Short mmCIF file of C-alpha atoms in Angstrom, two decimals:
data_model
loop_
_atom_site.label_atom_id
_atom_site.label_comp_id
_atom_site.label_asym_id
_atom_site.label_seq_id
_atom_site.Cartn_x
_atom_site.Cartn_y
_atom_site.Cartn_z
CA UNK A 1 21.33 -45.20 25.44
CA UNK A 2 18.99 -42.25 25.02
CA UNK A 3 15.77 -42.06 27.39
CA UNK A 4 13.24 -39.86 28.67
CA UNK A 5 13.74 -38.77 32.39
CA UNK A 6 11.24 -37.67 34.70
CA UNK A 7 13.69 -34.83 36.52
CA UNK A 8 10.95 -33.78 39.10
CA UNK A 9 7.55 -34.45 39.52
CA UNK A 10 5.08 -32.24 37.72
CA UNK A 11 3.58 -31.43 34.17
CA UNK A 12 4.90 -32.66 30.88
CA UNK A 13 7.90 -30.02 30.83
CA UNK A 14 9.38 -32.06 32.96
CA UNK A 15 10.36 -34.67 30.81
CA UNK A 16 14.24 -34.53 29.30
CA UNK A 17 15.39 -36.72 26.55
CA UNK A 18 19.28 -37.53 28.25
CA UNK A 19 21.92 -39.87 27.79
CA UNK A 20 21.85 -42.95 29.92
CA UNK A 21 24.57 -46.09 30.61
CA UNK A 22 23.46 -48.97 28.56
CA UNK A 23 22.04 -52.29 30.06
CA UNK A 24 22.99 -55.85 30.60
CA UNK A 25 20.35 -58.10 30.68
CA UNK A 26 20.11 -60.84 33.83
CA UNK A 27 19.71 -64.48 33.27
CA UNK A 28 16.59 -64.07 31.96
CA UNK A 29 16.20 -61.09 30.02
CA UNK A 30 16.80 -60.34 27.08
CA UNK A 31 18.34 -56.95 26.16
CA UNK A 32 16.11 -54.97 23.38
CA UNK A 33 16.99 -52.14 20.65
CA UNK A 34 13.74 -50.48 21.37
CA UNK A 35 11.62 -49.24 18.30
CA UNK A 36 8.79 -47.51 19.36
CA UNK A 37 7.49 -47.18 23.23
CA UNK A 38 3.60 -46.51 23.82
CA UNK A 39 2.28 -43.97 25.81
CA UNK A 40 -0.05 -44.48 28.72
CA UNK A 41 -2.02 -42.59 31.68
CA UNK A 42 0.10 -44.68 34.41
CA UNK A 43 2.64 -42.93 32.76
CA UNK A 44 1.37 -39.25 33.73
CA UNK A 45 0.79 -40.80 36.87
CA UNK A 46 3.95 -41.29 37.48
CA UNK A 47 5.42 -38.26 35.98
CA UNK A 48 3.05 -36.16 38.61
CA UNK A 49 4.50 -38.18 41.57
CA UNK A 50 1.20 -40.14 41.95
CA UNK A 51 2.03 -43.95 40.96
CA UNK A 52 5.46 -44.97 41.82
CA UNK A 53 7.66 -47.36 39.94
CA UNK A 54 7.05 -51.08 42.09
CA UNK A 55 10.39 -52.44 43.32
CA UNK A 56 13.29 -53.23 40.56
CA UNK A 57 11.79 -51.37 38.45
CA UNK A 58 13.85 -47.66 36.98
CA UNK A 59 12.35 -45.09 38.71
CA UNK A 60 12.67 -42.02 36.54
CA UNK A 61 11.97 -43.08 33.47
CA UNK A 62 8.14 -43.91 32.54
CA UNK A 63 6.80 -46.33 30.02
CA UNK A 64 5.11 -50.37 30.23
CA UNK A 65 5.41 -51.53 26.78
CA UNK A 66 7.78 -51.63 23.82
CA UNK A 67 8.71 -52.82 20.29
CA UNK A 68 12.04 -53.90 19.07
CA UNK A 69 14.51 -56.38 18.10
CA UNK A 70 16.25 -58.63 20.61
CA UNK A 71 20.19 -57.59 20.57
CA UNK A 72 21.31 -59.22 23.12
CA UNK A 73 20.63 -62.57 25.60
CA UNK A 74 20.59 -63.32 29.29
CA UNK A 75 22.11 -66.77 30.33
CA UNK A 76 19.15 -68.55 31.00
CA UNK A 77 17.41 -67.32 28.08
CA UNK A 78 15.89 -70.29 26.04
CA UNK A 79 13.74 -69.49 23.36
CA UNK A 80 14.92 -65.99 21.80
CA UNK A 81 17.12 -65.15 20.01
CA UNK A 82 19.43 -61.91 18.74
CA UNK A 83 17.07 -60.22 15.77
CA UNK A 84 13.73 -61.64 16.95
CA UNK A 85 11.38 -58.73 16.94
CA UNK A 86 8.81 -58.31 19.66
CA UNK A 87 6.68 -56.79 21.75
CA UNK A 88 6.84 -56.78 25.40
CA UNK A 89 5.20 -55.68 28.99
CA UNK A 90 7.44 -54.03 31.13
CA UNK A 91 7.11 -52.45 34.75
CA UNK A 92 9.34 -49.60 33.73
CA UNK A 93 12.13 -48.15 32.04
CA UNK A 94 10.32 -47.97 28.50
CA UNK A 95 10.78 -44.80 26.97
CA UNK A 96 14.32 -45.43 26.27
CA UNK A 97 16.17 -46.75 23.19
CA UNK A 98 17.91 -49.77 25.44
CA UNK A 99 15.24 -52.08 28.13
CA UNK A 100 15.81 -54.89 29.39
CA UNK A 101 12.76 -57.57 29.97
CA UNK A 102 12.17 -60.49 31.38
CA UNK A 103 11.98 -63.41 28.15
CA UNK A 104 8.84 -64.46 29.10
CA UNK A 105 6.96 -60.90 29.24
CA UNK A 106 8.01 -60.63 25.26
CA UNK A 107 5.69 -61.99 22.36
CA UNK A 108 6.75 -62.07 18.66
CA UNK A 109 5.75 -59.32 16.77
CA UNK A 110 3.74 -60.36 13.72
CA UNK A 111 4.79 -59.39 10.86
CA UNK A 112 1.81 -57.42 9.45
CA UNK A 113 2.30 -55.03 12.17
CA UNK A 114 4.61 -52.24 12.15
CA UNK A 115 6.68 -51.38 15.39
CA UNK A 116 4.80 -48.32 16.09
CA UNK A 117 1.55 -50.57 16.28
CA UNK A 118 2.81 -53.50 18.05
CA UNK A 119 4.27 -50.89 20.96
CA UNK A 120 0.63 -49.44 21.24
CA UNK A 121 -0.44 -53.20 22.08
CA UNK A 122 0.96 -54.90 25.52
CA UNK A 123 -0.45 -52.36 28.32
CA UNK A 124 -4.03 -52.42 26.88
CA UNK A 125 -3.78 -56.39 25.52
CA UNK A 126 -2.85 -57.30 28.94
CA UNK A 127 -4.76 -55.54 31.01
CA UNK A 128 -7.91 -56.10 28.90
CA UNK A 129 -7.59 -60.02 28.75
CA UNK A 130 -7.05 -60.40 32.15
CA UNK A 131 -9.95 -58.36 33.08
CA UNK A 132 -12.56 -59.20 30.34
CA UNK A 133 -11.86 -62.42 29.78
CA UNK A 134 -10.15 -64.27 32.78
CA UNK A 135 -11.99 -62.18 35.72
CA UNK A 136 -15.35 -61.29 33.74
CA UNK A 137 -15.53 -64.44 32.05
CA UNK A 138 -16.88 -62.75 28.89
CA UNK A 139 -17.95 -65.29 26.74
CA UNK A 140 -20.20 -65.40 23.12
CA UNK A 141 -23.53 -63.38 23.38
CA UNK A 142 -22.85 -61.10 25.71
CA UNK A 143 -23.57 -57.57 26.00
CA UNK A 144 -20.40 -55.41 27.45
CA UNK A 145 -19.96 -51.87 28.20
CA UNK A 146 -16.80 -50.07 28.08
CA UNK A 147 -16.13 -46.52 29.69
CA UNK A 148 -13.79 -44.66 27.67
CA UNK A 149 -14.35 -46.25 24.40
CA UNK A 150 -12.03 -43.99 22.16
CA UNK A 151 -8.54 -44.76 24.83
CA UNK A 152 -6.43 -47.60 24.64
CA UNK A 153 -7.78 -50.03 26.45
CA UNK A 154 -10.99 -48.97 25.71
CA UNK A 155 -10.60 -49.53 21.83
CA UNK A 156 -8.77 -52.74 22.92
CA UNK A 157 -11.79 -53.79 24.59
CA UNK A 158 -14.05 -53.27 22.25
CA UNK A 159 -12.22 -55.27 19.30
CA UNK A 160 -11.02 -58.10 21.25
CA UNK A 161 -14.99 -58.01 22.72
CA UNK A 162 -16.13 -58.27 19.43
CA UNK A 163 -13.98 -60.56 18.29
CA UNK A 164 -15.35 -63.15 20.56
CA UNK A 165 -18.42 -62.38 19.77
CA UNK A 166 -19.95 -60.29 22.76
CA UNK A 167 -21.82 -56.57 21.42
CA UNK A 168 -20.02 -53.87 22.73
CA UNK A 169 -20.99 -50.79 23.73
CA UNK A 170 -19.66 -47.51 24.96
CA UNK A 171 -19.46 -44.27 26.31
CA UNK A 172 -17.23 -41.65 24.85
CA UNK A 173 -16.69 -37.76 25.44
CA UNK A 174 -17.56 -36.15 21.80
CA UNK A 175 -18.54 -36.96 18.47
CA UNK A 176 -14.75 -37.75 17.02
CA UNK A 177 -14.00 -40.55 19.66
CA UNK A 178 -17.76 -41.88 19.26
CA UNK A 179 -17.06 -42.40 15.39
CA UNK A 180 -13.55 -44.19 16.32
CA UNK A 181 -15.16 -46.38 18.56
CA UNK A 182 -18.01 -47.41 15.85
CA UNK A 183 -14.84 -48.32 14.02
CA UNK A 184 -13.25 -50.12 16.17
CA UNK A 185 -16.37 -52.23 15.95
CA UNK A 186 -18.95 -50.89 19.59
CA UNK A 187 -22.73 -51.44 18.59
CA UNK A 188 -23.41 -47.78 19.81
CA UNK A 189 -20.96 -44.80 21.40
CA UNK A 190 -22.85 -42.97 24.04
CA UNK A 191 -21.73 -39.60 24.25
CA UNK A 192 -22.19 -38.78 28.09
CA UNK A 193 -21.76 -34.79 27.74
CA UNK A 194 -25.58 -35.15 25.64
CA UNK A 195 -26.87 -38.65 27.10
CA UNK A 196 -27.20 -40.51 30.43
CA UNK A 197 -25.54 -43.78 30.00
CA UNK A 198 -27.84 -45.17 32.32
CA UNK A 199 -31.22 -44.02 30.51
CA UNK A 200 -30.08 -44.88 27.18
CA UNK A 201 -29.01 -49.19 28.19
CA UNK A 202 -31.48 -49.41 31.21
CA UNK A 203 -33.46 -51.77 29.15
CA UNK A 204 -30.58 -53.48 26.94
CA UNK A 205 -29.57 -55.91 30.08
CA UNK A 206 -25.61 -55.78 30.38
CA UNK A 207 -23.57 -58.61 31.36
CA UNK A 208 -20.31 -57.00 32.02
CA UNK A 209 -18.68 -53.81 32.56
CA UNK A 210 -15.74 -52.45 32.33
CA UNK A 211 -14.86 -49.51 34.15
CA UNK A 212 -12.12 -46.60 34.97
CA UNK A 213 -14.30 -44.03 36.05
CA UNK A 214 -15.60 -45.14 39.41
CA UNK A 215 -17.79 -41.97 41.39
CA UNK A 216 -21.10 -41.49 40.55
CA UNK A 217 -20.76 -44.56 37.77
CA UNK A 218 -20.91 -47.36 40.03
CA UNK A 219 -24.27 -47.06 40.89
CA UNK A 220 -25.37 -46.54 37.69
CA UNK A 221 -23.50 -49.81 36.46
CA UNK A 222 -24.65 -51.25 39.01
CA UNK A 223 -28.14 -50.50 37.98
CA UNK A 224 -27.41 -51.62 34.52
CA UNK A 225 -26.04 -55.18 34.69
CA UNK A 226 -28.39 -58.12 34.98
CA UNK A 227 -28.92 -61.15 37.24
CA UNK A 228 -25.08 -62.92 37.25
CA UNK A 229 -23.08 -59.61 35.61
CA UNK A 230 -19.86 -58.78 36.50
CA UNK A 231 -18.67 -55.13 37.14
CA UNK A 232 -14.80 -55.33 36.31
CA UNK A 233 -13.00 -51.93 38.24
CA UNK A 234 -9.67 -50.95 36.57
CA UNK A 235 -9.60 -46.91 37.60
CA UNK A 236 -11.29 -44.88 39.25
CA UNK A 237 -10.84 -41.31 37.68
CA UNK A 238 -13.77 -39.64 39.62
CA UNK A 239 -13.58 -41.13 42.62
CA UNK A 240 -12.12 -44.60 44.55
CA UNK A 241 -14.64 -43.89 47.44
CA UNK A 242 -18.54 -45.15 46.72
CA UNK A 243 -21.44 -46.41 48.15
CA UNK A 244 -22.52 -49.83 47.81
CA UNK A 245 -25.86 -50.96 48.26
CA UNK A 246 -25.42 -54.82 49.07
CA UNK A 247 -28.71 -55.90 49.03
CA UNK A 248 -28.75 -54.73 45.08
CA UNK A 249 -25.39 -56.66 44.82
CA UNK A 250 -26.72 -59.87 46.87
CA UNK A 251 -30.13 -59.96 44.93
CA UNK A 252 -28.82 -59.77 41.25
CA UNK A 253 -25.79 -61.70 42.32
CA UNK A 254 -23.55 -59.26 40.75
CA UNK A 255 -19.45 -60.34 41.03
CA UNK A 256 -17.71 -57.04 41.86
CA UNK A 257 -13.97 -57.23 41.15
CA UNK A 258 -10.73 -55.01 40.28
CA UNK A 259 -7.41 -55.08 39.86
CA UNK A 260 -4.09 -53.73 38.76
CA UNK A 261 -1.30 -54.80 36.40
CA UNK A 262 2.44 -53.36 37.11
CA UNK A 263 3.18 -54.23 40.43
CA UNK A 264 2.03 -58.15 39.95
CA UNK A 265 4.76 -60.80 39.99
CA UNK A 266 6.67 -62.09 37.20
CA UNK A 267 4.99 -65.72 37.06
CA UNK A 268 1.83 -63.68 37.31
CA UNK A 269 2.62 -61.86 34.08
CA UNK A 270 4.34 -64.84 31.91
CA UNK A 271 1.15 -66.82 32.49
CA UNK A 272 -0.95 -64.52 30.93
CA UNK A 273 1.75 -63.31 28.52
CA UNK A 274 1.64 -67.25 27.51
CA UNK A 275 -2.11 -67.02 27.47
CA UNK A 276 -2.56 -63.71 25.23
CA UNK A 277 -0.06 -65.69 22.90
CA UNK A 278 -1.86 -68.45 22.35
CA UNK A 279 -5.19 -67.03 21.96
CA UNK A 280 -4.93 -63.46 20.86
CA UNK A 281 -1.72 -63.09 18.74
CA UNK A 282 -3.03 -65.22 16.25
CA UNK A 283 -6.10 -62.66 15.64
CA UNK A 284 -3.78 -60.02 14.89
CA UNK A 285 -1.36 -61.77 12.18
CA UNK A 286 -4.33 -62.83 10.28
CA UNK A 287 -4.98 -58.79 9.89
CA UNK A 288 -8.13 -59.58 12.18
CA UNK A 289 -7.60 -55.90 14.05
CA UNK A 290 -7.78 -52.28 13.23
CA UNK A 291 -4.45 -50.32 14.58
CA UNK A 292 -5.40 -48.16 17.36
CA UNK A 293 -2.46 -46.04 16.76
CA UNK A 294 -3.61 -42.16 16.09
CA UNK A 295 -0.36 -40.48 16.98
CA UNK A 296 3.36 -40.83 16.63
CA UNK A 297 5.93 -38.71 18.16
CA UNK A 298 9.80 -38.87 18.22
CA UNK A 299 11.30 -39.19 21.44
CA UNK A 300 12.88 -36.03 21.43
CA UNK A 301 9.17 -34.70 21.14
CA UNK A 302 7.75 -36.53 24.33
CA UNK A 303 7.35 -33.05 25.76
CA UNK A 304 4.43 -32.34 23.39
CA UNK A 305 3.46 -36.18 23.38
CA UNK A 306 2.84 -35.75 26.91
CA UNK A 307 0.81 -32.30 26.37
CA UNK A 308 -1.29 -33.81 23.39
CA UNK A 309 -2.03 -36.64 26.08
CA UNK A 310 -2.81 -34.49 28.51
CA UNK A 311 -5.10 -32.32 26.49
CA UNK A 312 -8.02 -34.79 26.39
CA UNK A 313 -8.57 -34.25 23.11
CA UNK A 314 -6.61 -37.88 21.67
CA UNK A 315 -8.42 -40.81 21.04
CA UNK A 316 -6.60 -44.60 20.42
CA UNK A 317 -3.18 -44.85 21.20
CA UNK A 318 0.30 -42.36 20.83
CA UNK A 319 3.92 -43.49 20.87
CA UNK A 320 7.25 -42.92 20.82
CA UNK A 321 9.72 -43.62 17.79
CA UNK A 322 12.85 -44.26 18.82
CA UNK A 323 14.60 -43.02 15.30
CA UNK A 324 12.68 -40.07 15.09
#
């Protein structure tokens, strides 16, 4: 198989496409002919030396979700089957043309989707239902804010948001990304280099947020939700360390809470995979979502895939093609 390998830790240049021994899947994975591999910032983490592959997982080569056809079966594999086409969550090991994943992490790929969008899917889907939905409780008629509106999870968030009828808004970093997330369905796209966040929704009352900045935005958020909100921590880009004043968090009886995704166990993951499946999956074959997917870039280009992420400028998600 061909995959991308991180050869030392550092900028994008130190990604090389190189020839790896192919895999055999265990008992219960399945072995996929990967399509298309999306691109993430745990990812970059990684390739700087900054978020470590959990245990099992490859270690030098980046990338948590795929698309491709099932090509070969573990022994204990029950309901796959060689030529299924899917989409899956992985720890690891994705920007290659061979992974191996556990059956239970995969979902079918619907058929109105094309590879390159169903790869851009898992990493976002996941992490956004568990947060939004199972640990904010976000329910009909409420008011969310995303930070980072125009990224993956962030455009993620605000369709599945809408979808289940909550309004959605957002903060974005210029004019571009504001119009994608207005697309993608937000009520209103704050651009924070112009506006305060804060200011502009003090009198909206927000129920939950979502958040990857962290710094001088948790007190704002803070400030912003109402009596019962829930302030969902999934990053914290500008800072993990805060201060917290608990009387605010006592008398509005705010619900702080956080978490990550790749390093949770496998029952963890096939329970929500089983979840997302049954509640989400159908939105998307009935055409019911926008792609996210802005970029696409051969492997043999994940070099400049890297540098385009990098450069702050993308908005939505970019991937990998396996075929060039």
């Amino acid at each position: 198989m061909r995959a991308a390998v991180i050869r030392s830790f550092g900028g994008p240049e130190v990604l090389e496409v190189m020839e790896r021994e192919g895999l055999i899947p265990s008992p219960k994975e399945v072995l996929l002919d990967v399509k298309a591999a999306g691109i993430n910032r745990p990812d970059v983490f990684q390739r700087k030396g900054n978020y470590p592959a959990p245990a099992g997982a490859v270690a030098d080569i980046p990338g948590l979700e795929v698309s491709g056809v099932v090509k070969a079966l573990g022994a204990e594999v029950k309901e796959l089957k060689i030529g299924d086409e899917v989409l899956a969550l992985l720890a690891g090991g994705g920007y290659a043309t061979e992974v191996c994943v556990d059956e239970g992490l995969c979902i079918r790929k619907p058929s109105n989707l094309s590879f390159e969008d169903a790869a851009s899917l898992p990493e976002t889907l996941f992490t956004v239902w568990h947060n939004i939905f199972q640990r904010g409780g976000l329910k009909n008629g409420d008011r969310l804010l995303v930070h980072g509106g125009s990224g993956g999870i962030g455009s993620m968030a605000i369709q599945l948001g809408t979808q289940f009828g909550a309004s959605v808004y957002c903060t974005v970093g210029n004019e571009d990304k504001a119009q994608f997330a207005l697309k993608m369905g937000a009520v209103n796209a704050i651009n924070y280099h112009q506006e305060d966040f804060e200011n502009k929704l003090k009198d909206l009352g927000i129920n939950i947020i979502l958040d990857s900045i962290g710094g001088s935005y948790f007190e704002k958020n803070l400030n912003l939700l109402i009596e019962d909100g829930r302030l969902i921590q999934i990053n914290a880009t500008e800072g993990a360390k805060v201060t917290l004043n608990l009387l605010k968090l006592m008398q509005k009886r705010i619900l702080l809470t956080g978490s990550t995704l790749r390093a949770r166990d496998l029952d963890f993951k096939r329970a929500l995979a089983k979840e997302i499946n049954e509640e989400v999956m159908p939105l998307f074959a009935k055409g019911n979502f926008q792609t996210m997917l802005t970029k696409v870039f051969a492997l043999e280009e994940v070099v400049q895939a890297h540098q385009y992420f990098d450069s702050h400028q993308h908005f939505g998600k970019i991937v990998l093609k396996m075929d060039g």
